[in-house]
Tab-separated table of C-alpha atoms in Angstrom:
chain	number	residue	atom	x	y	z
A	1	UNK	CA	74.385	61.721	167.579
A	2	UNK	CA	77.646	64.096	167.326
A	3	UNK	CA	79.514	60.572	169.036
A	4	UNK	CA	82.973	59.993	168.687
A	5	UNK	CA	83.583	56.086	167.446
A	6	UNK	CA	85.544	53.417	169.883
A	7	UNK	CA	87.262	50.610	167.293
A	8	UNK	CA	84.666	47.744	167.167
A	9	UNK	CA	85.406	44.493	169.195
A	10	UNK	CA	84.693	41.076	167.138
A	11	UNK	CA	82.565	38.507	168.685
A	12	UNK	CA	85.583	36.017	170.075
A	13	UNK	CA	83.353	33.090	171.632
A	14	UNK	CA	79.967	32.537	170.146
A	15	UNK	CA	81.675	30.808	166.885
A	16	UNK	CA	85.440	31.493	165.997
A	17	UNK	CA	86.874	30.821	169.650
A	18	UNK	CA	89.250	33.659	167.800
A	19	UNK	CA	90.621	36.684	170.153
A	20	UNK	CA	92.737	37.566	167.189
A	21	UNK	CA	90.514	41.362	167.297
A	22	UNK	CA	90.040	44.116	164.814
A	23	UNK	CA	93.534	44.925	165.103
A	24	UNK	CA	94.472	41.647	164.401
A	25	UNK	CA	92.339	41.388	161.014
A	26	UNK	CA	92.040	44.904	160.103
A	27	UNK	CA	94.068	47.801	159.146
A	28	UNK	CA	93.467	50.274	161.364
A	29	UNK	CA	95.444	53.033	160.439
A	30	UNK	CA	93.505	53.052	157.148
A	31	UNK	CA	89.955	52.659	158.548
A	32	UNK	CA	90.149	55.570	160.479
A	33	UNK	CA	91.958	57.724	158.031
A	34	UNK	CA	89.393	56.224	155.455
A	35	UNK	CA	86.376	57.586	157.713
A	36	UNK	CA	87.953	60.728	159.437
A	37	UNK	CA	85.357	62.995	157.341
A	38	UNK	CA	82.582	61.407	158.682
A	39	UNK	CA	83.003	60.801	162.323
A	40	UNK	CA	85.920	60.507	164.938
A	41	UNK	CA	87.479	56.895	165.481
A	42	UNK	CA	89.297	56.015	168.643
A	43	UNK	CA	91.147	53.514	169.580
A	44	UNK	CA	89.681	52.971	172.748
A	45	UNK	CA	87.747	54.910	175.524
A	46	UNK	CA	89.672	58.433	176.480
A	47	UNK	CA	90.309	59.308	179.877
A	48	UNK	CA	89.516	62.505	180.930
A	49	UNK	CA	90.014	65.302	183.832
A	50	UNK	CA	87.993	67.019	185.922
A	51	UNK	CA	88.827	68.626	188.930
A	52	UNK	CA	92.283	67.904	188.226
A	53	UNK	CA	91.754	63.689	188.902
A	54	UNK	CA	91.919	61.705	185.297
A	55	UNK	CA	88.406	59.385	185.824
A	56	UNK	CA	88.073	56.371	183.114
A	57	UNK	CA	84.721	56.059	181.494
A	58	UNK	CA	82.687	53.211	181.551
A	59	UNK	CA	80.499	52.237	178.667
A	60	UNK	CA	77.089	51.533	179.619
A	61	UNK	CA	76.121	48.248	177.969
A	62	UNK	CA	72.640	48.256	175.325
A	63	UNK	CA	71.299	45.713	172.778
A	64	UNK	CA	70.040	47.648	170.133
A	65	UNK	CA	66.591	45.748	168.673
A	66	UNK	CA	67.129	43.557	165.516
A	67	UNK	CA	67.019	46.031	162.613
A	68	UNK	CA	66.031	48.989	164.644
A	69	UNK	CA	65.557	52.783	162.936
A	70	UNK	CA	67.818	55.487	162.849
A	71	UNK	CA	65.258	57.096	165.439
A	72	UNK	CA	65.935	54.650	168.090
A	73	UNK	CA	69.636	55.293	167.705
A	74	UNK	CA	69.086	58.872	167.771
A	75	UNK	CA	66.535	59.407	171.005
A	76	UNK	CA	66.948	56.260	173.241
A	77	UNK	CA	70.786	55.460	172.526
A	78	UNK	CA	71.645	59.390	172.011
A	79	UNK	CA	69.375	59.583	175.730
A	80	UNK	CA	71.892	56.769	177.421
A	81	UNK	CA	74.734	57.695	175.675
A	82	UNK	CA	74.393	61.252	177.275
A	83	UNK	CA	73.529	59.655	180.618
A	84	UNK	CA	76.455	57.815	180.919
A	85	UNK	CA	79.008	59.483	178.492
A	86	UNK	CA	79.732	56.162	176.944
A	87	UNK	CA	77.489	53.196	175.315
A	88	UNK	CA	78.459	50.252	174.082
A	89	UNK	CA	76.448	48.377	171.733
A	90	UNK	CA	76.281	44.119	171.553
A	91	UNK	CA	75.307	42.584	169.608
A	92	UNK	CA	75.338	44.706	166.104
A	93	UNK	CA	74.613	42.126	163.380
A	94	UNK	CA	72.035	43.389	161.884
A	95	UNK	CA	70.864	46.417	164.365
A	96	UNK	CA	70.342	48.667	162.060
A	97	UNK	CA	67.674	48.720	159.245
A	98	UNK	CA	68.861	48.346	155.824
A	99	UNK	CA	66.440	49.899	154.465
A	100	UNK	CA	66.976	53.880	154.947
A	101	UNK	CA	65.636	56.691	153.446
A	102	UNK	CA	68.906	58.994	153.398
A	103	UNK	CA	70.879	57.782	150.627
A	104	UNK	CA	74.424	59.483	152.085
A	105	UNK	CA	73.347	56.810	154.821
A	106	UNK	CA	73.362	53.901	152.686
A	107	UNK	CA	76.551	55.019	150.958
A	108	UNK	CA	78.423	55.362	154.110
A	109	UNK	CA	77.699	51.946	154.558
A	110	UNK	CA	79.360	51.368	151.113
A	111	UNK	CA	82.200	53.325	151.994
A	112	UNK	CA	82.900	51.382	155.419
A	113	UNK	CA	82.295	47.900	153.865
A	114	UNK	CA	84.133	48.049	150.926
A	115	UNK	CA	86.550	51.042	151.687
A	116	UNK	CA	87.280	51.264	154.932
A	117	UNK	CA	87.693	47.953	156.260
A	118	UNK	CA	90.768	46.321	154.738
A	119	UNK	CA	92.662	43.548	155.966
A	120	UNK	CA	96.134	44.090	157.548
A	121	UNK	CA	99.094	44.462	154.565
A	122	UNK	CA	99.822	40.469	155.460
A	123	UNK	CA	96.660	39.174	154.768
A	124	UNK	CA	96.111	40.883	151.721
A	125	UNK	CA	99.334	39.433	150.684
A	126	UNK	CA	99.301	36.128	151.687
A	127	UNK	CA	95.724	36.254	149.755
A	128	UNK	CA	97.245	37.659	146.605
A	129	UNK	CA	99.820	35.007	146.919
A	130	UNK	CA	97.045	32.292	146.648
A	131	UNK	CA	95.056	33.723	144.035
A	132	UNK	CA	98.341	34.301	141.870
A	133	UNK	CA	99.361	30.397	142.187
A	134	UNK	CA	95.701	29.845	140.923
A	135	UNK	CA	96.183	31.840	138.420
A	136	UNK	CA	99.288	30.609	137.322
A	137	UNK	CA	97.148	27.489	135.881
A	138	UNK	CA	94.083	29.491	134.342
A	139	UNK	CA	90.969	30.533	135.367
A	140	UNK	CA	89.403	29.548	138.891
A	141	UNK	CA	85.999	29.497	140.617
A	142	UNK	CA	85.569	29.696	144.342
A	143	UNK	CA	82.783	27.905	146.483
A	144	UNK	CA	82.129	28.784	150.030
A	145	UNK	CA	80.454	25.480	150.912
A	146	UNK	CA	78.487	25.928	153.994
A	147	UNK	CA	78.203	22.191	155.200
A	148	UNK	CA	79.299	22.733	158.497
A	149	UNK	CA	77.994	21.913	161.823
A	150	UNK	CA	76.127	25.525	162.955
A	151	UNK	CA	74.359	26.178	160.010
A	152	UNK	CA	73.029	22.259	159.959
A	153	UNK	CA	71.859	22.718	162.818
A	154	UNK	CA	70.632	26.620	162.746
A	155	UNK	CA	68.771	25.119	159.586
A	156	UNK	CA	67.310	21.826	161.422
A	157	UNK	CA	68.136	19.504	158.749
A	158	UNK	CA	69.553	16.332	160.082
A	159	UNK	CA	68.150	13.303	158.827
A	160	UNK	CA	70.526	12.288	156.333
A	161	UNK	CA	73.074	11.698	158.674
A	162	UNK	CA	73.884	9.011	161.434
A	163	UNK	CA	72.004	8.722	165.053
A	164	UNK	CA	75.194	9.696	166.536
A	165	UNK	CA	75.836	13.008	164.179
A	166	UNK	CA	71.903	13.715	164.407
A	167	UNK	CA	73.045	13.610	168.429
A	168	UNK	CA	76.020	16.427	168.438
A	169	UNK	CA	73.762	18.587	165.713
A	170	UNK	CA	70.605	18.797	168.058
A	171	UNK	CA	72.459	19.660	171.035
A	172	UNK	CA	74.425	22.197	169.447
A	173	UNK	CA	70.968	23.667	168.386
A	174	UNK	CA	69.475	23.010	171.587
A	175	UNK	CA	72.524	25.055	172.602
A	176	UNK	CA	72.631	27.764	170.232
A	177	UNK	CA	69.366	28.501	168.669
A	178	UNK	CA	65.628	29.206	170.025
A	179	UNK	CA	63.602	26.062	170.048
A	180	UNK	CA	61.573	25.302	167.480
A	181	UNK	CA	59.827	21.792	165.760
A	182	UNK	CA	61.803	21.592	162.517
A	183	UNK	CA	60.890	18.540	159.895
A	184	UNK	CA	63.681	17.986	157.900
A	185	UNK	CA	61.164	16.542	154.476
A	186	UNK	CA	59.092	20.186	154.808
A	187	UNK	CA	62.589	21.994	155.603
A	188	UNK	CA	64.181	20.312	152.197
A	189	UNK	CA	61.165	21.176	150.259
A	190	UNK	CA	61.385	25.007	150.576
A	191	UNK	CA	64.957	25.435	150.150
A	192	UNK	CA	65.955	25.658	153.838
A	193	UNK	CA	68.752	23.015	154.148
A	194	UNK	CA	72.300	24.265	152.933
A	195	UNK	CA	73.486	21.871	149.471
A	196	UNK	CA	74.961	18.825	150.093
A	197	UNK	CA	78.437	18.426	148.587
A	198	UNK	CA	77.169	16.030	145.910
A	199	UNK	CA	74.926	18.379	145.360
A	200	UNK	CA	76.792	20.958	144.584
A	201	UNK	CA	79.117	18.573	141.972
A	202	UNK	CA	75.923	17.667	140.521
A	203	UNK	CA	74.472	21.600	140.039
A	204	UNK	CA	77.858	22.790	138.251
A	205	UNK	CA	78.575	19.489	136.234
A	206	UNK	CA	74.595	20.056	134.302
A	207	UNK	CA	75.738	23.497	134.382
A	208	UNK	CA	78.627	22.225	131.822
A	209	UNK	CA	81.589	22.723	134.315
A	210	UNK	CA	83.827	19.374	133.440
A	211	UNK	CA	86.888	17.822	136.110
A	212	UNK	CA	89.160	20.283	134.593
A	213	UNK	CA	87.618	23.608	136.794
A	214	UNK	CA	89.649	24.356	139.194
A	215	UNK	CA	87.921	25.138	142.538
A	216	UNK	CA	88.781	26.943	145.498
A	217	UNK	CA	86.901	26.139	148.441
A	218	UNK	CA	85.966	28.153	151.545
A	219	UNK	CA	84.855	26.450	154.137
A	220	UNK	CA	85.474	25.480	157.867
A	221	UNK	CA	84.814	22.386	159.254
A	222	UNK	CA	83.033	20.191	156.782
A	223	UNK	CA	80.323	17.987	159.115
A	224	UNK	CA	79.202	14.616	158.610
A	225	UNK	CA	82.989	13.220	157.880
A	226	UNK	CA	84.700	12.392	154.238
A	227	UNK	CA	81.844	10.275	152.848
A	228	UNK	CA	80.116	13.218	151.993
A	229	UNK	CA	82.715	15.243	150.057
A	230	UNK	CA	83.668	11.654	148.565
A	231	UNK	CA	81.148	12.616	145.622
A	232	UNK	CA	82.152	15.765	144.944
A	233	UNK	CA	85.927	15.039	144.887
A	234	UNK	CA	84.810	12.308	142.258
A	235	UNK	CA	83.149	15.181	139.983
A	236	UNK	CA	85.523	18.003	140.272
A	237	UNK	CA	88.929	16.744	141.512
A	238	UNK	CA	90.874	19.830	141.008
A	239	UNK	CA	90.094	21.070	144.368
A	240	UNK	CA	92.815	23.461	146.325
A	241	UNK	CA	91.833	25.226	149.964
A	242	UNK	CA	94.230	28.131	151.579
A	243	UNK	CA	95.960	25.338	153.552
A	244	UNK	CA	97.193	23.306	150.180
A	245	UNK	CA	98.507	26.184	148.555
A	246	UNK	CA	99.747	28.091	151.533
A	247	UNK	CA	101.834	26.186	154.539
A	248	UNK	CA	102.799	29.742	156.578
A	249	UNK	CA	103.074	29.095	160.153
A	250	UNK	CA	100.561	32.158	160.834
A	251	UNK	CA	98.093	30.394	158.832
A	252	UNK	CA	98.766	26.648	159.831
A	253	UNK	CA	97.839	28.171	163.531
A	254	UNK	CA	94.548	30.228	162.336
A	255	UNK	CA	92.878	27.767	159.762
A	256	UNK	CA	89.723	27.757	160.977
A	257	UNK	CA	89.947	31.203	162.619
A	258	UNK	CA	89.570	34.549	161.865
A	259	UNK	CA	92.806	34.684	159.548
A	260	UNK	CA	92.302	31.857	157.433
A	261	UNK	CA	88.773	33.573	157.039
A	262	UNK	CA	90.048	36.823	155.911
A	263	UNK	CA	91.930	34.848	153.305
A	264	UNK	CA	89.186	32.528	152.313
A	265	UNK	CA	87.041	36.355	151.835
A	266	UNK	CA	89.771	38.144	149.673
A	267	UNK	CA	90.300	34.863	146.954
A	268	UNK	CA	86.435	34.530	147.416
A	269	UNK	CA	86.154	37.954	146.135
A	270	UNK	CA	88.954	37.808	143.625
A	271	UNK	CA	88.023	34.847	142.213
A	272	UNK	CA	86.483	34.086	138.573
A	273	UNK	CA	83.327	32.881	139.916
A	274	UNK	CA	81.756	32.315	143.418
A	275	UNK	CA	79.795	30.344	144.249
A	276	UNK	CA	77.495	30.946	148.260
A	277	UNK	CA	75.830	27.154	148.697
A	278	UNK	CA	73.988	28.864	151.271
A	279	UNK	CA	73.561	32.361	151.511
A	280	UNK	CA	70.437	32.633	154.073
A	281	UNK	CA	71.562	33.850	157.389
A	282	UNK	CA	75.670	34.058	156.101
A	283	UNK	CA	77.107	37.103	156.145
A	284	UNK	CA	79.998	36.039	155.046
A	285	UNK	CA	78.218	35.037	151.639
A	286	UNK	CA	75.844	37.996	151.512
A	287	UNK	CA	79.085	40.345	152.161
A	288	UNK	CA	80.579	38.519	149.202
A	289	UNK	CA	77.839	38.551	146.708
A	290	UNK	CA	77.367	42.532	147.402
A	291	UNK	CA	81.376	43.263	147.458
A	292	UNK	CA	81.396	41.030	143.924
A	293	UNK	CA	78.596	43.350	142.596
A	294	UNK	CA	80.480	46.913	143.968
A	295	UNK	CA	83.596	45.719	142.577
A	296	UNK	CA	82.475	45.027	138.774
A	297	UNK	CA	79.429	43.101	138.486
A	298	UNK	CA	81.678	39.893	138.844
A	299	UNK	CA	80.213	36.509	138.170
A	300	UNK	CA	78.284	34.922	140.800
A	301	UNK	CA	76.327	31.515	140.735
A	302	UNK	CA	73.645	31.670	143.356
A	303	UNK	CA	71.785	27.959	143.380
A	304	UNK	CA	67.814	28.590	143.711
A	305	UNK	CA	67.378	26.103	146.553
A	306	UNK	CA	63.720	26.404	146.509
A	307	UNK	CA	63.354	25.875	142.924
A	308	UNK	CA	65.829	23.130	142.762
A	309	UNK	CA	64.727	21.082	145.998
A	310	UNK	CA	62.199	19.323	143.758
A	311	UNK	CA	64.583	18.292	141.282
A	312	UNK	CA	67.065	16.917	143.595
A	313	UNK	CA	64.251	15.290	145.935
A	314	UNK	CA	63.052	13.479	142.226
A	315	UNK	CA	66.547	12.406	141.333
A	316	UNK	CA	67.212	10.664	144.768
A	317	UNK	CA	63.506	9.199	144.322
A	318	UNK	CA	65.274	7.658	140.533
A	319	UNK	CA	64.029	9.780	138.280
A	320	UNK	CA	67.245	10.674	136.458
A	321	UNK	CA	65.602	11.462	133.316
A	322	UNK	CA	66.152	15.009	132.266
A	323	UNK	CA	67.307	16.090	135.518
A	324	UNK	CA	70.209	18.104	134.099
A	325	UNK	CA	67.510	20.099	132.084
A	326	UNK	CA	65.918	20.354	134.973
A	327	UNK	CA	68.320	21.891	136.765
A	328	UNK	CA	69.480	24.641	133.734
A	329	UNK	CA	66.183	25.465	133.701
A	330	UNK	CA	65.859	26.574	137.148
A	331	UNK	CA	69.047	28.395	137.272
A	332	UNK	CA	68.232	30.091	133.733
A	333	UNK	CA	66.265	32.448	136.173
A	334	UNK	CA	68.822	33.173	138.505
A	335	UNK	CA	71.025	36.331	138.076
A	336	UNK	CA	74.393	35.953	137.744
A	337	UNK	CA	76.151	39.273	139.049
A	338	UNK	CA	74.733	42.010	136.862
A	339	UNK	CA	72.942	45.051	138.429
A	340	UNK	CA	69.299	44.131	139.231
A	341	UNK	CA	66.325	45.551	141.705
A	342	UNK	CA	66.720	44.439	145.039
A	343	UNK	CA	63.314	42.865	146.186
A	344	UNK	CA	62.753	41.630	149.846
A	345	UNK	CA	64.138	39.776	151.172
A	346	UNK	CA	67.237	40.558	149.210
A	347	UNK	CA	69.551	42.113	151.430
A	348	UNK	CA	71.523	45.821	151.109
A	349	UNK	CA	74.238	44.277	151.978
A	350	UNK	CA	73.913	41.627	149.169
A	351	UNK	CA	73.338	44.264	146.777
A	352	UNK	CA	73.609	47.820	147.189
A	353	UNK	CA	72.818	49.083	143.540
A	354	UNK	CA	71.591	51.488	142.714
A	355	UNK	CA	72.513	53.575	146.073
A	356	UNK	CA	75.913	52.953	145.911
A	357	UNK	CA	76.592	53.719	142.374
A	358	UNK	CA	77.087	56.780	141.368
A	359	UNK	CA	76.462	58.293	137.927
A	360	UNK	CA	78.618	60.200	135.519
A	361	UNK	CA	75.407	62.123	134.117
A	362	UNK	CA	72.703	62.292	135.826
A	363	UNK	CA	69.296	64.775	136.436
A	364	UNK	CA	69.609	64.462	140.381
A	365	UNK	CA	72.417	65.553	141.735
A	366	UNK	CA	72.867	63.289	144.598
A	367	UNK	CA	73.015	60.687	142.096
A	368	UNK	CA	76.212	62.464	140.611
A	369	UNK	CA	79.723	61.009	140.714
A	370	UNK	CA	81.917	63.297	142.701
A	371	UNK	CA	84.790	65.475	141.095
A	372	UNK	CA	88.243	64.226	140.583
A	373	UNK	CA	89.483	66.774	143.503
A	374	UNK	CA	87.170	65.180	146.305
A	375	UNK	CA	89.848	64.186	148.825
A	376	UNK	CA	91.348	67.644	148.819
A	377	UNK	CA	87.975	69.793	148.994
A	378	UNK	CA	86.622	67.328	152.348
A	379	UNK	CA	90.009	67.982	153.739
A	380	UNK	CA	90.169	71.722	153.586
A	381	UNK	CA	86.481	71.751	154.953
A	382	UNK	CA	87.820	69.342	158.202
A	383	UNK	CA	90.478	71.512	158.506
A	384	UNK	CA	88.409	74.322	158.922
A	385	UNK	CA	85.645	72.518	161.105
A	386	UNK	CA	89.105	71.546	163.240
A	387	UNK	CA	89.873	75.058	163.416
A	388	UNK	CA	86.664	76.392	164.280
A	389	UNK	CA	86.180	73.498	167.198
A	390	UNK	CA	89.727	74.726	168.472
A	391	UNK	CA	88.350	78.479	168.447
A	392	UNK	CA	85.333	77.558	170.540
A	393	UNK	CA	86.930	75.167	173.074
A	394	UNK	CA	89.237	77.975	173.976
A	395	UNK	CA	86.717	80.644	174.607
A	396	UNK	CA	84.555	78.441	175.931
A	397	UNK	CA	86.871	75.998	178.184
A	398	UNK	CA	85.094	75.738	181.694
A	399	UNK	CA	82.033	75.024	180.211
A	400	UNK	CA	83.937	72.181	177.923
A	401	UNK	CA	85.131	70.932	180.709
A	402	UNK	CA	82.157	71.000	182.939
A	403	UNK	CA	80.070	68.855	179.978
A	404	UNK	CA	82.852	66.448	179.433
C-alpha cells in the first residue's frame, strides 16, 4: 500500500471506559523507532499545502471484514485510501487473516507484538516492582481468571447464579452481543462457560498444587459477589492482586483500567506459570499464551474445558470417586508451553512457532537467523532509500505536490 502509519487509537468505551490512549500505555518513541524499517509512523494526520493554504486531511472511515485478506487491504482499502488521502480503519480486532502465506508478514506481526509495543518506562517498572516482591518469597504462578460480567454473558451461561444477577447478565448481552438462544446445560457440556473459581482451586489442587502456591491473579471485576471466590480462597489462600502489593496513587485510580491491565499483562508474562481460565474470545489470554511461547517456551496450564466439563458436571452430580484422576488425565493431554503445530482453531497469535522462530542452521534461507550486524546493515539501506526519496522529490517537486 506504500501508506504512511497514524499511531493507533484504543477502543475507550465499548469495555475499559479508559481514555488513557496509546500514549498513555505505550512507549511511543520506541514503537516507531522499533518499526521505522518497515513503514512510516506518525503521530497523527499531517497537514499539508497546496496552493499556498495548509488543508487538514480527513480520514475516511472503513470497517475492514472480520479476518479479511491481504487483497482486500491492498485493492479496496489501497482504492479509498487513494480517494480520500486518508482511511481510518475501526474496528481492527481481528481484520486481518492470520493465516498468510508471506512469512516476512507473519514475522512482522512478531516483531510489532512482542517488539514494538512496550509499555511506558513506569509501567514496566511498577510491574517489575510486583513481580520482584513475589519473588522475594519463591516461586509464583499467575491466573487471569475470567469470571467477570462480559464474558458470562458473551458466553450465555447464567444459571448458577441468582434471578437478580441472571437479570444484569442478560441485559448486558442483550446489550452487547447478537441474539442468540443459549442453554446454559448444552453450553457447560462443550466447554463454553469460563471456570468457576472453585473450579479452578479444584483443577490445580488434583494437579498437586498445595495452600502454599502463591498466586497472582488477573482479573477485573469478579461477578456473582464473594461467595464464589469463597472456595477458592479456602484452597489456595496465598492469593496477592496488583492492588495488595502495590498502593501507587496512579494505580489506585486505574485498577480496573487500562494501567492496572498493562501491569496485570507484564507479571502475567513474567510469571512462573499462567494460567488463561478462559482463553476463547480473550485476547488478552491468547496474547499471553503466544508472548509466553516467543519468550522461552514458559510454562503455561491451559484447562481443557471440553474434556473436563464431564468431570466437573459428575462431581457436582456426587460422584467424587476418582475425580482427581479424572481430571490429571484430561490435562495429561494438554501442552504445557513447548513448541507444538498450531491446528485450527489455534490462533497465530496464541502461537506463532514455527514462523516466528528463526533457525541458526537451516536449508531455507528465509528460515535463517539474521547476522549479528542487522541493525546497522537496515539502517544504511534506509539511509539510502531516504536519500534517494530526497533526490526525486526535488527534481520532481510540482508533481509531488500536485499528488499530495
Amino acid at each position: 500500500m506504500n501508506a504512511t502509519l497514524v499511531l493507533p487509537e484504543l477502543d475507550a468505551n465499548s469495555f475499559w471506559h479508559d481514555d488513557s490512549g496509546f500514549h498513555g500505555i505505550y512507549d511511543v518513541e520506541h514503537f516507531i523507532q522499533s518499526l521505522r524499517f518497515d513503514v512510516r509512523i506518525v503521530e497523527r494526520i499531517p497537514e499539508i499545502r497546496k496552493n499556498g493554504k495548509t488543508k487538514k486531511i480527513k480520514a475516511f472511515q472503513l470497517r475492514p471484514p472480520r479476518d479479511a485478506p491481504i487483497s482486500w487491504y491492498t485493492t479496496y482499502a489501497l482504492k479509498k485510501m487513494k480517494e480520500h488521502g486518508a482511511i481510518y480503519l475501526t474496528p481492527f480486532s481481528h481484520r486481518l487473516a492470520e493465516e498468510i502465506d508471506n512469512p516476512e508478514y507473519q514475522r512482522l506481526r512478531c516483531r510489532v507484538n512482542y517488539h514494538a509495543l512496550i509499555f511506558k518506562p513506569d509501567i514496566m517498572k511498577l510491574s517489575e516492582s510486583i513481580v520482584d516482591k513475589l519473588r522475594a518469597h519463591g516461586h509464583f504462578m499467575a491466573i487471569h481468571l475470567r469470571f467477570e460480567m462480559d464474558m458470562l454473558a458473551f458466553a450465555g451461561c447464567f444459571d448458577i447464579f441468582s434471578p437478580a444477577e441472571q437479570k444484569i447478565l442478560k441485559k448486558y448481552r442483550m446489550e452487547n452481543f447478537a441474539k442468540k438462544t443459549l442453554v446454559y446445560k448444552e453450553r457447560r457440556a462443550i466447554g463454553k462457560c469460563p471456570l468457576t473459581p472453585e473450579e479452578v482451586g479444584l483443577l490445580l489442587r488434583a494437579m498437586g498444587f498445595d495452600n502454599s502456591t502463591r498466586i497472582y491473579l488477573a482479573a477485573g471485576e469478579l461477578f456473582g459477589g464473594k461467595h464464589f471466590m469463597k472456595p477458592f480462597k479456602a484452597l489456595f489462600p496465598r492469593l496477592e492482586n496488583h492492588s495488595s502489593l502495590d498502593s501507587s496513587e496512579e494505580l489506585a485510580a486505574n485498577a480496573q483500567g487500562l494501567i492496572g491491565s498493562a501491569v496485570d499483562y507484564m507479571v502475567c508474562l513474567l510469571s512462573d506459570i499462567f494460567m488463561p481460565t478462559y482463553d476463547g474470545p480473550s485476547n488478552f489470554a491468547n496474547n499471553l499464551l503466544g508472548h509466553r511461547l516467543y519468550y522461552g517456551f514458559r510454562t503455561n496450564i491451559r484447562p481443557d474445558r471440553k474434556g473436563l466439563a464431564p468431570v466437573f458436571i459428575a462431581r457436582e452430580e456426587g460422584q467424587t470417586a476418582g475425580f482427581e484422576e479424572a481430571v490429571r488425565r484430561v490435562m495429561l493431554k494438554t501442552n504445557f508451553g513447548g513448541p507444538h503445530k498450531r491446528v485450527s482453531p489455534e490462533s497465530f497469535y496464541t502461537n506463532s512457532w514455527p514462523e516466528c522462530f528463526c533457525q541458526m542452521e537451516t536449508q531455507n534461507p528465509a528460515d535463517k537467523c539474521p547476522s549479528e550486524n542487522v541493525m546497522q546493515i537496515l539502517h544504511s539501506q534506509l539511509e539510502s532509500e531516504n536519500m534517494d526519496l530526497e533526490i526525486y522529490n526535488q527534481s520532481d517537486s510540482v508533481i509531488s505536490l500536485a499528488e499530495t
